[in-house]
Short mmCIF file of C-alpha atoms in Angstrom, two decimals:
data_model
loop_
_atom_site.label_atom_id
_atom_site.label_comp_id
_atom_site.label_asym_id
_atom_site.label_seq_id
_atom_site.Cartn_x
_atom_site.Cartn_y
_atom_site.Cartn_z
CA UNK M 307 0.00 0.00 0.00
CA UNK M 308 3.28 2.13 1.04
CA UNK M 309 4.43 2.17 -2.82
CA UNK M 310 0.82 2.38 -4.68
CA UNK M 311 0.69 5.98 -2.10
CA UNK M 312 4.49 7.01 -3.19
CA UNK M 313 3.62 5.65 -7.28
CA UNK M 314 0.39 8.43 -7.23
CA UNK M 315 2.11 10.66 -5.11
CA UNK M 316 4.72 10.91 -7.85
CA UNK M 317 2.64 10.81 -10.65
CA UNK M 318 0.62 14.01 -9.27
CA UNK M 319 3.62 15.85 -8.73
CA UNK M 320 5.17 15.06 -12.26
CA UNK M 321 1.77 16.30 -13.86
CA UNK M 322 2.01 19.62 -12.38
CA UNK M 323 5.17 20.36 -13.66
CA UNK M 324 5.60 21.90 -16.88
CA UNK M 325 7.45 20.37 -19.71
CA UNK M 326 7.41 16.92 -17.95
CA UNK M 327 7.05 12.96 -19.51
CA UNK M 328 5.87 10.76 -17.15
CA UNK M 329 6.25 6.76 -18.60
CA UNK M 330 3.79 4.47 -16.79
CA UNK M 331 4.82 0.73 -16.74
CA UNK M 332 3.26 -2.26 -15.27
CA UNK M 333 2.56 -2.91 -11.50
CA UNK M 334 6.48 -3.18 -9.93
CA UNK M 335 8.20 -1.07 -12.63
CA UNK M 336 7.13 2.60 -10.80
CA UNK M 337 6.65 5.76 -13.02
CA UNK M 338 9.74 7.24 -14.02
CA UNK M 339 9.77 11.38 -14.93
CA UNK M 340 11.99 12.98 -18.11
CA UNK M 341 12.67 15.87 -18.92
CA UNK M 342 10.78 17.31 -22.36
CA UNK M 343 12.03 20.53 -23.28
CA UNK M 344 10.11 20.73 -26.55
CA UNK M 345 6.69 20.49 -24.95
CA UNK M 346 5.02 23.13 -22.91
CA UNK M 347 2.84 20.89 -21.34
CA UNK M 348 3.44 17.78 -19.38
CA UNK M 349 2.24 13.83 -21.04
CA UNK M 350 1.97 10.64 -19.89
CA UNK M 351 3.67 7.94 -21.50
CA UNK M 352 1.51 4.37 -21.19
CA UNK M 353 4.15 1.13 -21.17
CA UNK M 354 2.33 -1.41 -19.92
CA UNK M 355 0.63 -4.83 -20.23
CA UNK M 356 -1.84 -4.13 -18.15
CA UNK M 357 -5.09 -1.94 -17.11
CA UNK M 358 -4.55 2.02 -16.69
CA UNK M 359 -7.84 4.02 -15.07
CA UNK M 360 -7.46 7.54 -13.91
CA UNK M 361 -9.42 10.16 -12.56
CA UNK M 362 -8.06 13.71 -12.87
CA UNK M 363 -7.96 16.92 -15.05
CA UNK M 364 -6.76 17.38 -18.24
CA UNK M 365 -4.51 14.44 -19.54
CA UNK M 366 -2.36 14.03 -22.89
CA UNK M 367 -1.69 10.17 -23.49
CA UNK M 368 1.35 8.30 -25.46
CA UNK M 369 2.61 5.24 -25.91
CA UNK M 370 0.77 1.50 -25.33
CA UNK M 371 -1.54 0.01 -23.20
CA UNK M 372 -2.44 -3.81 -22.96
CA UNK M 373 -5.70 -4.06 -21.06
CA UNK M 374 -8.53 -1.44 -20.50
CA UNK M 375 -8.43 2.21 -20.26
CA UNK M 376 -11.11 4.04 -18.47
CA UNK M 377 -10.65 7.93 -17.92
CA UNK M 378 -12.78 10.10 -15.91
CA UNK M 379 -11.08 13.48 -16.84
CA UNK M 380 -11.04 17.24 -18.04
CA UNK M 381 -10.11 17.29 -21.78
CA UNK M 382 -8.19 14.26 -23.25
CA UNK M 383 -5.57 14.17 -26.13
CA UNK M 384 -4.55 10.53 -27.16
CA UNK M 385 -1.97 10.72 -29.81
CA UNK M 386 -1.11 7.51 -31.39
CA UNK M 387 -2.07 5.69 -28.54
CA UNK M 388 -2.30 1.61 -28.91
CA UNK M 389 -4.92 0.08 -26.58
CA UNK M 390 -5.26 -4.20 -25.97
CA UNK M 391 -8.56 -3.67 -24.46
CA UNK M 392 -11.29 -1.85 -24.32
CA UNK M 393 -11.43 2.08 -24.09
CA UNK M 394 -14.02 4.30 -21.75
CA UNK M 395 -13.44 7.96 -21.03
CA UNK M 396 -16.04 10.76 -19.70
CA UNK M 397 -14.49 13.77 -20.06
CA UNK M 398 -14.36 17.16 -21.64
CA UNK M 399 -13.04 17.57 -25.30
CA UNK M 400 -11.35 14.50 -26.30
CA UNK M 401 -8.82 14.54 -29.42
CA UNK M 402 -8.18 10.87 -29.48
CA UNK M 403 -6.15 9.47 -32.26
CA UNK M 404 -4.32 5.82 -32.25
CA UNK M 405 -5.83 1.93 -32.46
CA UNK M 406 -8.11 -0.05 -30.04
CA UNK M 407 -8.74 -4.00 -30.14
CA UNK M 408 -12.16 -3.48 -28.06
CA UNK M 409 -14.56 -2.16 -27.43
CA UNK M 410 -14.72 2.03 -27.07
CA UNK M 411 -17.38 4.51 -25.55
CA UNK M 412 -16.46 8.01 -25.26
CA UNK M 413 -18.92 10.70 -23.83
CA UNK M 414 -17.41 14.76 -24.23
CA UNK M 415 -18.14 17.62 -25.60
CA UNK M 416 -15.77 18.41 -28.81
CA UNK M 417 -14.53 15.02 -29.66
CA UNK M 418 -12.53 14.06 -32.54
CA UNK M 419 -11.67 10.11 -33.13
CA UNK M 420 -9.14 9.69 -36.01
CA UNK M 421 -8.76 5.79 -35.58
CA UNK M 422 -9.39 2.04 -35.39
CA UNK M 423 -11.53 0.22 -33.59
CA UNK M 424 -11.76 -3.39 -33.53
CA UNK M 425 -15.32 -3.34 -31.69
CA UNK M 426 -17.95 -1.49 -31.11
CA UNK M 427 -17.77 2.30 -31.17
CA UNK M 428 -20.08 4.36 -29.51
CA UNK M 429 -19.41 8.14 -28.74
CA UNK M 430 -21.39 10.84 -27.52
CA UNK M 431 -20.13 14.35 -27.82
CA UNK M 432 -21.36 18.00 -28.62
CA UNK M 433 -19.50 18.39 -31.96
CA UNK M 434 -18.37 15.25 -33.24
CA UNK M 435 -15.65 14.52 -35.93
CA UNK M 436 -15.02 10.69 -37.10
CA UNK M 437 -12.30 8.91 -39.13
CA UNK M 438 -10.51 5.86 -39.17
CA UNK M 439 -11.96 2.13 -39.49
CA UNK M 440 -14.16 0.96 -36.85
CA UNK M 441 -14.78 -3.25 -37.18
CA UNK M 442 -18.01 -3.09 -35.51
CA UNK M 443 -21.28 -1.43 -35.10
CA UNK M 444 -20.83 1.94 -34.48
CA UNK M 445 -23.25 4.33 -32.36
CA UNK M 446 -22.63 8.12 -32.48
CA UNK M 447 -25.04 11.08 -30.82
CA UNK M 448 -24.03 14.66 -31.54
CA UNK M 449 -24.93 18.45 -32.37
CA UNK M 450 -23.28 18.59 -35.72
CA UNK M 451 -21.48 16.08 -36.81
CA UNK M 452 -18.48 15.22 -39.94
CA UNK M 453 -18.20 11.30 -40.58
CA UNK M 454 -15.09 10.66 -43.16
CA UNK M 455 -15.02 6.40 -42.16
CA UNK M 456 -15.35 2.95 -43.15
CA UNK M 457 -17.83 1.02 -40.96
CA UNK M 458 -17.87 -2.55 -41.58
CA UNK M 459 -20.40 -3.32 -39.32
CA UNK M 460 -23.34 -0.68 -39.67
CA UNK M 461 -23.79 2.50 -38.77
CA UNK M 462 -26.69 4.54 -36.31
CA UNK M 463 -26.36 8.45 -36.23
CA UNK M 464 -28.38 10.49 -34.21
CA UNK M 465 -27.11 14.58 -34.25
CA UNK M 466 -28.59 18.03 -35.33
CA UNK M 467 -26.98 17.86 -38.71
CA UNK M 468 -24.47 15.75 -40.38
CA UNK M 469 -21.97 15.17 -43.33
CA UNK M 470 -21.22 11.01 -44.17
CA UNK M 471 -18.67 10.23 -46.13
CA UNK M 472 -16.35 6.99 -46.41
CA UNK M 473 -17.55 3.88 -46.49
CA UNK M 474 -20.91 1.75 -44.45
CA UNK M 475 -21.38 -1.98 -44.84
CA UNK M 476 -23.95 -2.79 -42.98
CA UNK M 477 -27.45 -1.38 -41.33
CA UNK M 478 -27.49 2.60 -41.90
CA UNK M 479 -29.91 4.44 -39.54
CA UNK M 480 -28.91 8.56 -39.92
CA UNK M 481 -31.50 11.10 -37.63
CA UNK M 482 -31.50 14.69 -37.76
CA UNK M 483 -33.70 16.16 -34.95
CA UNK M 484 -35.91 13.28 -34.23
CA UNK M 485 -38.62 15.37 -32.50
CA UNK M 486 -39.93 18.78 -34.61
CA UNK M 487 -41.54 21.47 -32.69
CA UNK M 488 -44.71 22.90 -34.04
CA UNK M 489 -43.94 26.69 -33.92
CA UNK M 490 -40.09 26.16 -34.65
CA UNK M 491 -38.37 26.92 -37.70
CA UNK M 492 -35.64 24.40 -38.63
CA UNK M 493 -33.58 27.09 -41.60
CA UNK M 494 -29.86 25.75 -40.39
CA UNK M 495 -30.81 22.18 -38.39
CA UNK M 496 -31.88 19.42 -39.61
CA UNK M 497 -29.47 18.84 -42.76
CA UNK M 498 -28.14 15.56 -43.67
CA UNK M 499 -25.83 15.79 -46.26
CA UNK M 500 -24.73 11.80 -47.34
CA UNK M 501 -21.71 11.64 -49.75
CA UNK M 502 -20.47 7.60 -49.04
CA UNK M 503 -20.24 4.24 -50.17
CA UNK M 504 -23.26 2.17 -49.31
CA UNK M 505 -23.80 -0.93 -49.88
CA UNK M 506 -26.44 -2.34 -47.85
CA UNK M 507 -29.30 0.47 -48.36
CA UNK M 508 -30.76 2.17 -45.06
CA UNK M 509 -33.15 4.79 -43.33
CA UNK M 510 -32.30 8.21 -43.06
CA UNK M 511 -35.10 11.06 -41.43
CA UNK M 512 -34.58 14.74 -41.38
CA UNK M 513 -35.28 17.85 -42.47
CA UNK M 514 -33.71 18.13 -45.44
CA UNK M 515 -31.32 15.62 -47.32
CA UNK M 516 -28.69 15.68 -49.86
CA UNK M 517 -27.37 12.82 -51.95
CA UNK M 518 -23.71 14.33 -52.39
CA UNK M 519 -22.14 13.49 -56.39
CA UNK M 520 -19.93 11.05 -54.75
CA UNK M 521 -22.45 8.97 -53.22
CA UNK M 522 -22.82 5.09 -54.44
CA UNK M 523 -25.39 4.04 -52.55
CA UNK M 524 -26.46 -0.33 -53.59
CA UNK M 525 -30.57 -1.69 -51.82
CA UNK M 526 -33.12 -0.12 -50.50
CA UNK M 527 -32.54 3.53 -49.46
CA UNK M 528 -35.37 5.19 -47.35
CA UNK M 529 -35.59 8.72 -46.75
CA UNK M 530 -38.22 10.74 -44.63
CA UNK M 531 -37.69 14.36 -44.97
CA UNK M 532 -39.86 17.89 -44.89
CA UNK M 533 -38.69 18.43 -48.48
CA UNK M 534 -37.63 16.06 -51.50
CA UNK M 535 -34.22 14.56 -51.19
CA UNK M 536 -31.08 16.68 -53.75
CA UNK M 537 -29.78 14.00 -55.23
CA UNK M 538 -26.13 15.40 -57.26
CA UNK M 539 -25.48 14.89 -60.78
CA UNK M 540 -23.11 12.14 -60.78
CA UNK M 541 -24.84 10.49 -57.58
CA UNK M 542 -26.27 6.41 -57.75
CA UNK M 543 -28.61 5.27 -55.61
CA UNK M 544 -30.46 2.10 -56.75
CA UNK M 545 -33.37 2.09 -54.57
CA UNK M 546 -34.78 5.36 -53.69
CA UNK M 547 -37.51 5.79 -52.17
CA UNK M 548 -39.16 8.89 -50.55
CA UNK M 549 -41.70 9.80 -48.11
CA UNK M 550 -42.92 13.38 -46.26
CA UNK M 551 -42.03 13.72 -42.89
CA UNK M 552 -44.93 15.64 -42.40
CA UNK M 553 -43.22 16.70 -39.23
CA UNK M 554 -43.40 13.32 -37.22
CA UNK M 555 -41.14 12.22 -35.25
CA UNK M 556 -38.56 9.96 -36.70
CA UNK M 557 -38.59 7.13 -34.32
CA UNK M 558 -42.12 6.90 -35.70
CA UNK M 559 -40.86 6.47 -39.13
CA UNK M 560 -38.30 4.25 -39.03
CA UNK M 561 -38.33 0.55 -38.75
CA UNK M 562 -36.30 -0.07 -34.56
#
C-alpha cells in the first residue's frame, strides 16, 4: 500500500510540472519522470501490459496500453495511442487518435476520433468529428457532426446535422432532430448531407437531405424528410424511395 501511495504521489507531482514525460509501466516497474524541453505541457507515457484508469484533469496520453483504459477526466488528447482492451473515457473535449482491439465509448463535448476500432464504437459528444476504421457497429449522438469512415459493421447516427462520407457496410440508420416542434423553424438544423459508399441500403429522417455526387449508394434507401431529397449529378442510388415527414417524429418512421 506504502508504494501504490508514493507511485500516485509521484505521478501528481510530475503532472504539475511543466514540460514533464511521465512513462507508466506495469505494476512493480514505478513511473519514471523525463525531462521534455520541446513540450510546454506535461504527457503521460503508457508502457504497460496491463489496465490504466485515472481520474483527474486534463490528460495528454502516449505510448501503449495492454488491457482497458477508463478515464474520468477534463479534456483528453490521445496521440497515437495503442490500446489491448477496451477504451471508456467521460471527459471534456477528447482529441483521441491511435488503435483499439475493443470495445470504445467516449462521452465529451468536442470530440474528434481519427482511428481504429476493432469493436464497437459508440461516442457521444457535442461536436463530433469521425475517421478511421471501426470493425463493428458503431453508435454516435451529436450536435453537428463530420463522418469521413469505413464502418464494416453498420452504422446509427443520431445529431442536429451531419456530413457522411467513407464507407458503411452494414445497417445505416442517420437522424437529424428526431422530435420537430410545431412553432419552430428548422432554416440551419436538420441537414443531412450523405456523400459515401453504401452498400447495404438504409433509413435516413430529417429535415432536409442531400445525396452528395460522390455517393454510391447499392438496396433499398429510405428517406423521410420535410422536403424532397437533392440528389447530385453524378450520384447512384439504386433504390430510392421517398416519403414526407410531415413533421413526425422519426422514431415513428423508421423501422427499430
Amino acid at each position: 500500500m506504502t508504494k501504490l501511495w508514493l507511485a500516485a504521489t509521484a505521478l501528481t507531482t510530475a503532472l504539475m510540472t511543466s514540460g514533464c514525460v511521465i512513462v507508466v509501466a506495469d505494476e512493480g516497474d514505478g513511473a519514471k519522470m523525463m525531462r521534455q524541453h520541446r513540450s510546454a505541457d506535461g504527457y503521460i507515457v503508457l508502457d504497460r501490459d496491463g489496465d490504466y484508469s485515472r481520474l483527474s484533469g486534463d490528460l495528454n496520453l502516449r505510448g501503449r496500453l495492454g488491457g482497458d483504459l477508463s478515464l474520468v477526466s477534463g479534456d483528453v488528447d490521445a496521440d497515437g495511442l495503442e490500446v489491448g482492451g477496451e477504451v471508456s473515457i467521460a471527459a471534456g473535449d477528447v482529441n483521441f487518435t491511435g488503435k483499439v482491439d475493443g470495445e470504445v465509448s467516449i462521452a465529451g463535448g468536442d470530440v474528434s476520433w481519427n482511428g481504429e476500432a476493432g469493436d464497437e464504437l459508440s461516442i457521444a459528444a457535442g461536436n463530433l468529428t469521425v475517421r478511421g476504421h471501426i470493425a463493428g457497429s458503431a453508435s454516435l449522438a451529436s450536435g453537428d457532426m463530420e463522418v469521413d469512415a469505413t464502418f464494416r459493421d453498420g452504422l446509427s447516427a443520431h445529431a442536429g446535422s451531419m456530413t457522411i462520407n467513407g464507407e458503411v457496410h452494414g445497417p445505416l440508420e442517420l437522424v437529424a432532430i428526431n422530435e420537430m416542434r410545431r412553432n419552430r423553424d428548422y432554416d440551419d438544423e436538420g441537414d443531412i448531407e450523405i456523400g459515401a459508399r453504401v452498400h447495404d441500403g438504409g433509413q435516413v429522417c430529417g429535415i432536409r437531405v442531400t445525396i452528395a455526387s460522390t455517393a454510391r449508394i447499392d438496396g433499398r434507401f429510405e428517406v423521410f424528410a420535410e422536403h424532397q431529397p437533392v440528389v447530385e449529378s453524378g450520384a447512384r442510388v439504386d433504390d430510392l424511395v421517398f416519403t414526407l415527414r410531415d413533421r413526425r417524429d422519426c422514431e415513428d418512421l423508421i423501422d427499430n
